[in-house]
Amino acid sequence: MVTAVITGASSGLGKEYIEAIIAQYPSVDAFWLVARRKELLREIAEAHPDKTIAAISLDLSKEESIDKFEQLLKENNPEIKVLVNNAGYGKCDDFFASNRRSQTGMVDLNCRALTGVTRLCLPFMLDDSLVLNIASIASFAPTPRMSVYSATKAYVLALSKALHDELRPRGIKVLAVCPGPMNTDFWTVANVPEGKSRLIDKLPRVDPKEVAEGSLRAAKRGKLVYTNSLFYKVYRLLAKLLPHGFLMEFTEI
C-alpha cells in the first residue's frame, strides 16, 4: 500500500499534514502516525475510516523506539510516498539554569531521531517521493534563551539541504519546512507563557493548516526551503545578509 509516515502526528502541524496529504495525494492509502499519545492517534484513525491508519505509539527520543520503528518497517515493507519528520520540541530557558535532560532531549528528538527515521525510511521510498523535515525560522539565526532549540533546527536545515542534493538522483525530493510561530501546543511545552516574551508576543502567527498545505505543494515542486508569510521570508533574507551577532539583539526570547 502507498503509505505516508508522519512523526509528531497527534496534534498541531503533524495532524494538519494528514488532511493535506489526503487532499493532495489521493493515491496514499495508508498512514503511519507516530507519536507518544496513542489515544489521540486512535481518535484520528476513527475520523478517517476510509484510510488504513496505523497508530504507532513511540517515544522517538529513545533509541529503543527507533529500533522498534526499524522492525516495523522490515515486517511490513511499506511503499512510502511521503515522510514528514515533525516530532520535536523546544524549551525556553537560560541555558546555565536549565534542566540538562530537557536540553539534551531536544538534541535526541529534533536531530538524532529525525536522522534515524529518515535513514530507515529511505530504502522503502518510492520514486518521486517526498521528505519534509520540520525546521523553524529559528534555524536562520541563533536564538538566545532557546539556544539548543535553534541549534537543533539549524542542523535540520543543513541536513535537509544536503539531502535535497544527494537524494535527487534517486527520485526523492527533500524540503526543509521553516515556519514562524504557530498557535499550537509548542509554546506551552516550551514554557513561553503569553505575555512573558518580548519577542514572541510581537511576531505574527502562521496558520498550521496553510503551512502543511503550502509546504507539501512546495516539496512536490522540488523546492529546497519553505517559509510561508512575507514577513518571515524577509527575515530569512536578512539572516543571510546581516551578522548574527547583530540579529541576536532582536531574536532573544
CSV table of C-alpha atoms in Angstrom, one decimal:
chain,number,residue,atom,x,y,z
A,1,MET,CA,0.0,0.0,0.0
A,2,VAL,CA,1.2,3.5,-0.8
A,3,THR,CA,2.0,5.0,2.6
A,4,ALA,CA,2.6,8.3,4.4
A,5,VAL,CA,4.7,8.3,7.6
A,6,ILE,CA,4.2,11.3,9.9
A,7,THR,CA,6.0,11.7,13.2
A,8,GLY,CA,4.6,14.0,15.9
A,9,ALA,CA,1.3,13.3,14.3
A,10,SER,CA,-1.1,13.5,17.3
A,11,SER,CA,-1.8,17.3,17.2
A,12,GLY,CA,-0.8,20.7,15.7
A,13,LEU,CA,1.1,20.8,12.5
A,14,GLY,CA,1.5,17.0,12.3
A,15,LYS,CA,-2.2,16.5,12.4
A,16,GLU,CA,-2.7,19.1,9.7
A,17,TYR,CA,-0.4,17.1,7.4
A,18,ILE,CA,-2.8,14.2,7.5
A,19,GLU,CA,-5.5,16.3,5.9
A,20,ALA,CA,-3.1,17.9,3.4
A,21,ILE,CA,-1.8,14.6,2.2
A,22,ILE,CA,-5.3,13.2,1.8
A,23,ALA,CA,-6.2,16.2,-0.3
A,24,GLN,CA,-3.1,16.4,-2.4
A,25,TYR,CA,-2.1,12.7,-2.6
A,26,PRO,CA,-5.3,10.6,-3.1
A,27,SER,CA,-3.1,7.7,-4.0
A,28,VAL,CA,-1.9,7.4,-0.4
A,29,ASP,CA,-3.9,4.6,1.1
A,30,ALA,CA,-2.2,4.1,4.4
A,31,PHE,CA,-0.8,6.3,7.1
A,32,TRP,CA,1.7,5.5,9.8
A,33,LEU,CA,1.1,8.0,12.5
A,34,VAL,CA,3.9,8.1,15.1
A,35,ALA,CA,3.6,9.9,18.5
A,36,ARG,CA,3.6,9.2,22.2
A,37,ARG,CA,-0.1,9.8,22.8
A,38,LYS,CA,-1.8,6.8,21.4
A,39,GLU,CA,-5.3,7.8,22.4
A,40,LEU,CA,-5.1,10.9,20.2
A,41,LEU,CA,-3.8,8.8,17.3
A,42,ARG,CA,-6.7,6.5,17.7
A,43,GLU,CA,-9.1,9.4,17.5
A,44,ILE,CA,-7.5,10.5,14.3
A,45,ALA,CA,-7.8,7.0,12.9
A,46,GLU,CA,-11.5,6.8,13.8
A,47,ALA,CA,-12.1,10.1,11.9
A,48,HIS,CA,-10.7,8.6,8.7
A,49,PRO,CA,-12.4,5.1,8.4
A,50,ASP,CA,-11.7,5.1,4.6
A,51,LYS,CA,-7.9,5.1,5.2
A,52,THR,CA,-5.7,2.4,6.7
A,53,ILE,CA,-4.2,4.2,9.7
A,54,ALA,CA,-1.6,2.6,12.0
A,55,ALA,CA,-1.4,4.4,15.4
A,56,ILE,CA,2.2,3.8,16.4
A,57,SER,CA,2.9,4.9,20.0
A,58,LEU,CA,6.7,5.5,20.3
A,59,ASP,CA,8.9,8.0,22.1
A,60,LEU,CA,11.4,8.7,19.4
A,61,SER,CA,13.8,10.4,21.8
A,62,LYS,CA,14.7,6.8,23.0
A,63,GLU,CA,17.0,4.6,20.9
A,64,GLU,CA,14.8,1.5,21.6
A,65,SER,CA,11.9,3.3,19.9
A,66,ILE,CA,14.0,3.8,16.8
A,67,ASP,CA,14.8,0.1,16.9
A,68,LYS,CA,11.1,-0.7,17.1
A,69,PHE,CA,10.3,1.5,14.2
A,70,GLU,CA,13.0,-0.2,12.2
A,71,GLN,CA,11.5,-3.6,13.0
A,72,LEU,CA,8.0,-2.4,11.9
A,73,LEU,CA,9.5,-1.3,8.5
A,74,LYS,CA,11.1,-4.6,8.0
A,75,GLU,CA,8.0,-6.6,8.9
A,76,ASN,CA,5.5,-4.5,6.8
A,77,ASN,CA,7.7,-3.4,3.9
A,78,PRO,CA,5.6,-0.2,3.2
A,79,GLU,CA,5.8,1.8,0.0
A,80,ILE,CA,6.5,5.2,1.4
A,81,LYS,CA,5.4,8.2,-0.7
A,82,VAL,CA,5.6,10.9,1.9
A,83,LEU,CA,7.7,11.2,5.1
A,84,VAL,CA,7.0,14.1,7.4
A,85,ASN,CA,9.6,14.4,10.2
A,86,ASN,CA,7.5,16.6,12.6
A,87,ALA,CA,8.4,15.2,16.0
A,88,GLY,CA,10.3,17.7,18.1
A,89,TYR,CA,10.1,20.3,20.9
A,90,GLY,CA,11.7,23.4,22.2
A,91,LYS,CA,12.4,24.8,25.6
A,92,CYS,CA,12.8,28.5,26.6
A,93,ASP,CA,15.3,28.8,29.4
A,94,ASP,CA,18.6,30.4,30.3
A,95,PHE,CA,21.0,27.7,29.4
A,96,PHE,CA,23.0,28.0,32.6
A,97,ALA,CA,20.0,27.4,34.8
A,98,SER,CA,18.2,24.9,32.5
A,99,ASN,CA,17.5,21.3,33.1
A,100,ARG,CA,20.1,19.1,31.5
A,101,ARG,CA,17.7,16.4,30.4
A,102,SER,CA,15.4,18.8,28.7
A,103,GLN,CA,18.3,20.3,26.7
A,104,THR,CA,19.9,17.1,25.6
A,105,GLY,CA,16.4,15.7,24.9
A,106,MET,CA,15.9,18.3,22.2
A,107,VAL,CA,19.1,17.1,20.5
A,108,ASP,CA,17.9,13.5,20.8
A,109,LEU,CA,14.5,14.1,19.3
A,110,ASN,CA,15.0,17.0,17.0
A,111,CYS,CA,18.3,15.8,15.5
A,112,ARG,CA,19.1,12.1,16.2
A,113,ALA,CA,15.6,10.8,15.9
A,114,LEU,CA,14.9,12.7,12.7
A,115,THR,CA,18.2,11.5,11.2
A,116,GLY,CA,17.4,7.9,12.2
A,117,VAL,CA,13.9,7.8,10.9
A,118,THR,CA,14.9,9.4,7.6
A,119,ARG,CA,17.7,6.9,7.1
A,120,LEU,CA,15.5,3.9,7.9
A,121,CYS,CA,12.6,5.1,5.6
A,122,LEU,CA,14.8,5.7,2.5
A,123,PRO,CA,15.0,2.1,1.3
A,124,PHE,CA,11.2,1.9,1.3
A,125,MET,CA,10.6,5.2,-0.5
A,126,LEU,CA,9.0,5.2,-4.0
A,127,ASP,CA,10.2,7.2,-7.0
A,128,ASP,CA,9.1,10.8,-6.9
A,129,SER,CA,8.6,10.6,-3.1
A,130,LEU,CA,8.9,13.4,-0.6
A,131,VAL,CA,10.7,14.0,2.7
A,132,LEU,CA,9.6,17.1,4.7
A,133,ASN,CA,11.8,17.9,7.6
A,134,ILE,CA,10.2,20.4,10.0
A,135,ALA,CA,12.8,23.1,10.9
A,136,SER,CA,11.8,26.6,12.0
A,137,ILE,CA,12.6,30.2,11.4
A,138,ALA,CA,14.9,29.7,14.5
A,139,SER,CA,17.2,27.8,12.1
A,140,PHE,CA,18.1,31.0,10.3
A,141,ALA,CA,20.0,32.6,13.2
A,142,PRO,CA,20.8,31.7,16.8
A,143,THR,CA,18.0,32.4,19.4
A,144,PRO,CA,19.2,33.3,22.9
A,145,ARG,CA,17.2,31.6,25.6
A,146,MET,CA,16.2,29.0,23.0
A,147,SER,CA,19.8,28.3,22.2
A,148,VAL,CA,19.7,24.5,21.9
A,149,TYR,CA,16.4,24.5,20.0
A,150,SER,CA,17.6,27.0,17.4
A,151,ALA,CA,20.9,24.9,17.1
A,152,THR,CA,18.9,21.7,16.5
A,153,LYS,CA,16.8,23.4,13.8
A,154,ALA,CA,19.9,24.7,12.1
A,155,TYR,CA,21.0,21.1,12.0
A,156,VAL,CA,17.7,20.1,10.4
A,157,LEU,CA,18.0,22.9,7.8
A,158,ALA,CA,21.6,21.9,6.9
A,159,LEU,CA,20.9,18.2,6.7
A,160,SER,CA,17.8,18.8,4.5
A,161,LYS,CA,19.7,21.0,2.1
A,162,ALA,CA,22.4,18.4,1.7
A,163,LEU,CA,20.0,15.5,1.3
A,164,HIS,CA,18.0,17.5,-1.2
A,165,ASP,CA,21.0,17.4,-3.5
A,166,GLU,CA,22.2,13.9,-2.5
A,167,LEU,CA,18.8,12.1,-3.0
A,168,ARG,CA,17.7,13.9,-6.1
A,169,PRO,CA,19.1,11.2,-8.5
A,170,ARG,CA,17.1,8.6,-6.5
A,171,GLY,CA,13.9,10.5,-7.2
A,172,ILE,CA,13.4,11.6,-3.6
A,173,LYS,CA,12.7,15.3,-3.0
A,174,VAL,CA,13.7,16.8,0.4
A,175,LEU,CA,12.3,20.0,1.8
A,176,ALA,CA,13.2,22.0,4.9
A,177,VAL,CA,10.0,23.5,6.3
A,178,CYS,CA,10.7,26.7,8.3
A,179,PRO,CA,7.5,28.2,9.6
A,180,GLY,CA,7.1,31.1,12.0
A,181,PRO,CA,5.3,30.8,15.3
A,182,MET,CA,2.1,28.8,15.2
A,183,ASN,CA,-0.8,28.5,17.6
A,184,THR,CA,-0.1,25.0,18.7
A,185,ASP,CA,0.9,23.2,22.0
A,186,PHE,CA,4.5,24.0,21.2
A,187,TRP,CA,4.5,27.2,23.3
A,188,THR,CA,3.1,25.5,26.3
A,189,VAL,CA,5.8,22.8,26.2
A,190,ALA,CA,8.4,25.5,25.5
A,191,ASN,CA,7.4,27.3,28.7
A,192,VAL,CA,6.8,30.6,27.0
A,193,PRO,CA,3.5,31.8,28.5
A,194,GLU,CA,1.6,34.5,26.7
A,195,GLY,CA,2.7,38.0,27.7
A,196,LYS,CA,6.1,36.9,29.0
A,197,SER,CA,8.2,37.1,25.9
A,198,ARG,CA,9.3,40.4,24.5
A,199,LEU,CA,9.8,38.8,21.1
A,200,ILE,CA,7.2,36.0,20.6
A,201,ASP,CA,4.2,38.2,21.6
A,202,LYS,CA,5.0,40.6,18.8
A,203,LEU,CA,5.5,38.2,16.0
A,204,PRO,CA,2.6,37.3,13.6
A,205,ARG,CA,1.3,33.8,13.9
A,206,VAL,CA,1.1,31.5,10.9
A,207,ASP,CA,-1.7,29.0,10.3
A,208,PRO,CA,-0.6,25.3,10.7
A,209,LYS,CA,-3.1,24.3,8.0
A,210,GLU,CA,-1.6,26.7,5.5
A,211,VAL,CA,1.9,25.6,6.4
A,212,ALA,CA,1.0,21.9,5.8
A,213,GLU,CA,-0.7,22.5,2.5
A,214,GLY,CA,1.8,25.0,1.2
A,215,SER,CA,4.9,23.0,2.2
A,216,LEU,CA,3.5,19.9,0.6
A,217,ARG,CA,3.0,21.8,-2.7
A,218,ALA,CA,6.5,23.3,-2.4
A,219,ALA,CA,8.0,19.8,-1.9
A,220,LYS,CA,6.3,18.4,-4.9
A,221,ARG,CA,7.8,21.3,-7.0
A,222,GLY,CA,11.3,20.3,-5.7
A,223,LYS,CA,11.8,23.4,-3.6
A,224,LEU,CA,14.7,23.4,-1.1
A,225,VAL,CA,13.3,25.5,1.7
A,226,TYR,CA,9.8,26.6,2.5
A,227,THR,CA,8.8,29.6,4.6
A,228,ASN,CA,5.3,31.0,4.4
A,229,SER,CA,4.4,34.6,5.1
A,230,LEU,CA,6.3,37.6,3.5
A,231,PHE,CA,7.3,38.7,7.0
A,232,TYR,CA,9.4,35.6,7.6
A,233,LYS,CA,10.7,35.4,4.1
A,234,VAL,CA,12.2,38.8,4.7
A,235,TYR,CA,13.7,37.6,8.0
A,236,ARG,CA,15.2,34.6,6.2
A,237,LEU,CA,16.9,37.0,3.7
A,238,LEU,CA,18.1,39.3,6.5
A,239,ALA,CA,19.6,36.3,8.3
A,240,LYS,CA,21.7,35.7,5.2
A,241,LEU,CA,22.9,39.3,4.9
A,242,LEU,CA,23.3,40.6,8.5
A,243,PRO,CA,25.8,39.4,11.1
A,244,HIS,CA,24.2,37.0,13.6
A,245,GLY,CA,25.7,39.0,16.5
A,246,PHE,CA,23.5,41.9,15.4
A,247,LEU,CA,20.4,39.8,14.8
A,248,MET,CA,20.7,38.2,18.3
A,249,GLU,CA,19.9,41.6,19.8
A,250,PHE,CA,16.4,41.2,18.4
A,251,THR,CA,15.9,37.4,18.5
A,252,GLU,CA,16.3,36.8,22.2
A,253,ILE,CA,13.1,35.4,23.7
